[in-house]
Amino acid sequence: MNATTNGPGGETVVGRPGWEAVLVWVGFPVLGALVGLGVGPLADWAVDTSWIPDFGPIRFIAELPQPGGTIATVAAGTVLGVLLALTAEGEVLRVGVGPSGVTLTRDGKTRTIARADVSAVFTDRKELVLVSRSGLELAREKSDLGADRLAAAFTGQGYPWRPEGDPHRDQYRRWVPDEPELPAGANAVLRARATALEKGEQDDLAELRDELGKLGIVVRDQDKRQYWRRARIGG
């Protein structure tokens, strides 16, 4: 996929640069094949080395008949490389910017955000953020897409791109347990998020972020700390 392409209905699509796609789809299988090629000699060396424990799978590989054994390990390495390429491709964010809305696609799942709902678009470190007119975040997606390409796509379609970053950044406050100014239930959600943040549980973090949004609270993470601000529900 090219970095930026034209989609249906005048949509501008920003995705993985073509050279990265080639590197992933060619490099991973080739690397896997090379690993498979080296497994046999490595297993032979391990079996003949007295200080390495006799490990069943290593002996099995060493005793594979040749040349069939080498062909099998190379094929297995190539398949593993293809699987890794598929996984890497699925994790890439694809952004479609059109006159009527924005589509965000990752791992085969697509969500659409109406153009009329968007009041600001910007990047926050390695994340693409879309903010609503009430100040709630419509999306916060991890992305390795270049900020310059994203800026060109959004400004080209007339979206309010903010090159300076988050227009609400001065409103954030660091969360401390039992913060008295938060609405009922928000502290409990933030406590649960703190645990998920420490453990790196991304699905829970996203789900709990949505729960906070329903309470009118926007949260951003930095160095495993949570910072919050209020939005205008119904604004």
Short mmCIF file of C-alpha atoms in Angstrom, two decimals:
data_model
loop_
_atom_site.label_atom_id
_atom_site.label_comp_id
_atom_site.label_asym_id
_atom_site.label_seq_id
_atom_site.Cartn_x
_atom_site.Cartn_y
_atom_site.Cartn_z
CA MET A 1 0.00 0.00 0.00
CA ASN A 2 1.29 3.48 -0.77
CA ALA A 3 1.59 6.03 1.99
CA THR A 4 -1.30 8.07 0.57
CA THR A 5 -3.78 6.98 -2.09
CA ASN A 6 -7.12 8.13 -3.45
CA GLY A 7 -10.13 6.06 -2.40
CA PRO A 8 -13.76 6.04 -3.52
CA GLY A 9 -15.83 9.18 -3.22
CA GLY A 10 -12.82 11.47 -3.07
CA GLU A 11 -11.48 9.77 0.08
CA THR A 12 -7.78 10.16 0.91
CA VAL A 13 -6.29 6.96 2.36
CA VAL A 14 -3.18 7.03 4.53
CA GLY A 15 -1.52 3.70 5.25
CA ARG A 16 1.78 1.90 5.45
CA PRO A 17 4.37 3.16 2.93
CA GLY A 18 4.98 0.75 0.07
CA TRP A 19 8.61 0.11 1.02
CA GLU A 20 7.54 -0.95 4.53
CA ALA A 21 5.00 -3.40 3.11
CA VAL A 22 7.65 -4.93 0.85
CA LEU A 23 10.07 -5.17 3.78
CA VAL A 24 7.46 -6.96 5.93
CA TRP A 25 6.11 -9.34 3.28
CA VAL A 26 9.51 -10.24 1.85
CA GLY A 27 11.75 -9.78 4.86
CA PHE A 28 9.83 -11.84 7.41
CA PRO A 29 9.47 -14.98 5.24
CA VAL A 30 13.11 -14.74 4.11
CA LEU A 31 14.27 -14.33 7.70
CA GLY A 32 12.11 -17.29 8.72
CA ALA A 33 13.60 -19.42 5.95
CA LEU A 34 17.12 -18.50 7.04
CA VAL A 35 16.31 -19.43 10.62
CA GLY A 36 14.89 -22.73 9.40
CA LEU A 37 18.05 -23.33 7.40
CA GLY A 38 20.20 -22.82 10.46
CA VAL A 39 18.12 -24.90 12.87
CA GLY A 40 19.51 -28.25 11.70
CA PRO A 41 23.25 -27.40 12.06
CA LEU A 42 22.51 -25.71 15.40
CA ALA A 43 20.69 -28.79 16.66
CA ASP A 44 23.58 -31.03 15.51
CA TRP A 45 26.04 -28.82 17.40
CA ALA A 46 23.85 -28.83 20.55
CA VAL A 47 23.55 -32.63 20.54
CA ASP A 48 27.33 -33.00 20.21
CA THR A 49 28.04 -30.51 22.99
CA SER A 50 28.33 -32.15 26.40
CA TRP A 51 27.41 -29.13 28.52
CA ILE A 52 24.01 -28.59 26.83
CA PRO A 53 21.24 -30.77 28.37
CA ASP A 54 19.71 -33.43 26.15
CA PHE A 55 16.47 -31.75 25.07
CA GLY A 56 13.94 -33.85 23.13
CA PRO A 57 12.96 -31.37 20.39
CA ILE A 58 16.63 -30.55 19.70
CA ARG A 59 17.50 -34.24 19.28
CA PHE A 60 14.41 -34.72 17.09
CA ILE A 61 15.55 -31.97 14.72
CA ALA A 62 19.12 -33.28 14.70
CA GLU A 63 17.94 -36.78 13.77
CA LEU A 64 15.69 -35.70 10.88
CA PRO A 65 16.73 -37.48 7.65
CA GLN A 66 18.40 -35.27 5.08
CA PRO A 67 17.75 -33.45 2.85
CA GLY A 68 14.10 -33.75 3.86
CA GLY A 69 14.77 -32.42 7.35
CA THR A 70 16.31 -29.21 6.05
CA ILE A 71 13.47 -28.73 3.57
CA ALA A 72 10.95 -29.17 6.39
CA THR A 73 12.61 -26.67 8.75
CA VAL A 74 13.03 -24.09 5.96
CA ALA A 75 9.36 -24.50 5.01
CA ALA A 76 8.31 -24.17 8.65
CA GLY A 77 10.41 -21.03 9.05
CA THR A 78 8.91 -19.52 5.90
CA VAL A 79 5.36 -20.22 7.11
CA LEU A 80 6.19 -18.66 10.47
CA GLY A 81 7.52 -15.58 8.66
CA VAL A 82 4.30 -15.27 6.66
CA LEU A 83 2.25 -15.52 9.88
CA LEU A 84 4.36 -12.80 11.47
CA ALA A 85 3.85 -10.62 8.37
CA LEU A 86 0.09 -11.14 8.61
CA THR A 87 0.15 -10.15 12.28
CA ALA A 88 2.25 -7.06 11.59
CA GLU A 89 -0.02 -6.01 8.72
CA GLY A 90 -3.12 -6.40 10.87
CA GLU A 91 -1.70 -4.08 13.54
CA VAL A 92 -1.17 -1.21 11.10
CA LEU A 93 -3.69 1.63 11.28
CA ARG A 94 -5.28 2.64 7.97
CA VAL A 95 -6.92 6.06 7.89
CA GLY A 96 -9.48 7.05 5.27
CA VAL A 97 -10.29 10.78 5.22
CA GLY A 98 -13.37 11.66 3.18
CA PRO A 99 -15.71 14.62 2.76
CA SER A 100 -18.36 13.01 4.95
CA GLY A 101 -16.28 11.21 7.55
CA VAL A 102 -13.15 9.39 8.71
CA THR A 103 -12.71 5.61 8.64
CA LEU A 104 -10.16 3.97 10.94
CA THR A 105 -9.24 0.38 10.09
CA ARG A 106 -7.06 -1.99 12.08
CA ASP A 107 -6.94 -5.79 12.18
CA GLY A 108 -9.93 -6.03 9.83
CA LYS A 109 -12.15 -3.84 12.04
CA THR A 110 -13.39 -0.49 10.78
CA ARG A 111 -15.05 2.38 12.58
CA THR A 112 -16.42 5.54 10.99
CA ILE A 113 -16.58 9.03 12.51
CA ALA A 114 -18.84 11.62 10.90
CA ARG A 115 -17.16 14.78 9.63
CA ALA A 116 -19.73 16.97 11.40
CA ASP A 117 -18.71 15.55 14.80
CA VAL A 118 -15.02 16.46 14.49
CA SER A 119 -13.76 19.74 15.96
CA ALA A 120 -10.04 18.97 16.13
CA VAL A 121 -7.55 16.43 14.77
CA PHE A 122 -3.96 16.12 15.97
CA THR A 123 -1.20 13.70 16.88
CA ASP A 124 -0.22 13.12 20.51
CA ARG A 125 3.18 11.40 20.44
CA LYS A 126 2.45 8.13 18.58
CA GLU A 127 -1.35 8.48 18.65
CA LEU A 128 -3.87 9.98 16.25
CA VAL A 129 -6.63 11.83 18.13
CA LEU A 130 -10.00 13.13 16.94
CA VAL A 131 -11.97 15.38 19.31
CA SER A 132 -15.69 16.16 19.27
CA ARG A 133 -17.35 19.55 19.59
CA SER A 134 -18.09 18.82 23.25
CA GLY A 135 -14.42 18.11 23.91
CA LEU A 136 -14.74 14.33 24.16
CA GLU A 137 -12.28 12.19 22.25
CA LEU A 138 -13.92 10.44 19.34
CA ALA A 139 -10.81 8.33 18.73
CA ARG A 140 -7.30 7.87 20.09
CA GLU A 141 -5.42 5.34 17.99
CA LYS A 142 -1.80 4.25 18.21
CA SER A 143 -0.18 4.92 14.87
CA ASP A 144 3.24 4.93 13.20
CA LEU A 145 1.88 6.94 10.28
CA GLY A 146 3.82 10.14 9.66
CA ALA A 147 2.27 13.31 11.08
CA ASP A 148 3.05 15.15 7.84
CA ARG A 149 1.09 12.63 5.74
CA LEU A 150 -1.83 12.69 8.16
CA ALA A 151 -1.80 16.49 8.20
CA ALA A 152 -1.86 16.62 4.40
CA ALA A 153 -4.78 14.19 4.23
CA PHE A 154 -6.91 15.97 6.83
CA THR A 155 -6.19 19.52 5.73
CA GLY A 156 -6.73 18.52 2.12
CA GLN A 157 -10.27 17.49 3.05
CA GLY A 158 -10.89 20.62 5.13
CA TYR A 159 -10.67 19.07 8.59
CA PRO A 160 -9.49 21.20 11.55
CA TRP A 161 -5.96 19.83 11.86
CA ARG A 162 -4.11 21.18 14.91
CA PRO A 163 -0.35 21.19 14.21
CA GLU A 164 0.31 22.50 17.73
CA GLY A 165 -1.32 19.40 19.23
CA ASP A 166 -4.12 19.05 21.75
CA PRO A 167 -6.08 22.32 22.08
CA HIS A 168 -7.20 21.13 25.55
CA ARG A 169 -3.75 20.17 26.84
CA ASP A 170 -3.73 22.90 29.51
CA GLN A 171 -6.88 21.49 31.09
CA TYR A 172 -5.43 18.11 32.11
CA ARG A 173 -4.71 17.32 35.74
CA ARG A 174 -2.88 14.33 37.13
CA TRP A 175 -5.25 11.81 38.69
CA VAL A 176 -4.78 10.97 42.35
CA PRO A 177 -6.92 8.35 44.14
CA ASP A 178 -10.26 9.63 45.42
CA GLU A 179 -10.03 12.91 43.52
CA PRO A 180 -12.99 14.88 44.98
CA GLU A 181 -13.75 16.88 41.82
CA LEU A 182 -14.49 13.84 39.67
CA PRO A 183 -18.09 12.72 39.10
CA ALA A 184 -19.45 9.68 40.93
CA GLY A 185 -17.95 6.45 39.67
CA ALA A 186 -15.01 8.04 37.85
CA ASN A 187 -12.47 7.32 40.59
CA ALA A 188 -13.38 3.63 40.54
CA VAL A 189 -12.89 3.49 36.77
CA LEU A 190 -9.58 5.31 37.03
CA ARG A 191 -8.40 2.91 39.73
CA ALA A 192 -9.22 0.00 37.44
CA ARG A 193 -7.40 1.76 34.59
CA ALA A 194 -4.36 2.31 36.76
CA THR A 195 -4.12 -1.45 37.29
CA ALA A 196 -4.62 -2.13 33.57
CA LEU A 197 -2.04 0.53 32.71
CA GLU A 198 0.53 -1.07 34.99
CA LYS A 199 -0.11 -4.49 33.42
CA GLY A 200 -0.23 -3.16 29.85
CA GLU A 201 -3.74 -4.54 29.21
CA GLN A 202 -4.63 -2.53 26.12
CA ASP A 203 -8.16 -3.86 25.62
CA ASP A 204 -9.12 -2.99 29.20
CA LEU A 205 -7.54 0.45 28.87
CA ALA A 206 -9.61 1.23 25.78
CA GLU A 207 -12.82 -0.09 27.31
CA LEU A 208 -12.34 1.87 30.54
CA ARG A 209 -11.48 5.01 28.53
CA ASP A 210 -14.89 4.68 26.87
CA GLU A 211 -16.55 4.31 30.30
CA LEU A 212 -14.92 7.54 31.44
CA GLY A 213 -16.13 9.26 28.28
CA LYS A 214 -19.71 8.40 29.25
CA LEU A 215 -19.07 10.27 32.50
CA GLY A 216 -17.73 13.29 30.64
CA ILE A 217 -14.10 12.61 31.52
CA VAL A 218 -11.23 12.48 29.01
CA VAL A 219 -8.06 10.67 30.06
CA ARG A 220 -4.59 10.53 28.59
CA ASP A 221 -1.66 8.39 29.74
CA GLN A 222 1.95 9.38 30.19
CA ASP A 223 4.67 7.24 31.77
CA LYS A 224 2.02 4.99 33.35
CA ARG A 225 0.34 8.01 34.94
CA GLN A 226 -3.20 9.14 34.15
CA TYR A 227 -4.18 12.73 33.43
CA TRP A 228 -7.83 13.81 33.18
CA ARG A 229 -10.04 16.69 32.13
CA ARG A 230 -13.74 17.36 31.85
CA ALA A 231 -15.71 17.56 28.62
CA ARG A 232 -19.10 19.09 27.99
CA ILE A 233 -21.67 16.30 27.88
CA GLY A 234 -24.24 17.19 25.25
CA GLY A 235 -22.21 20.24 24.26
#
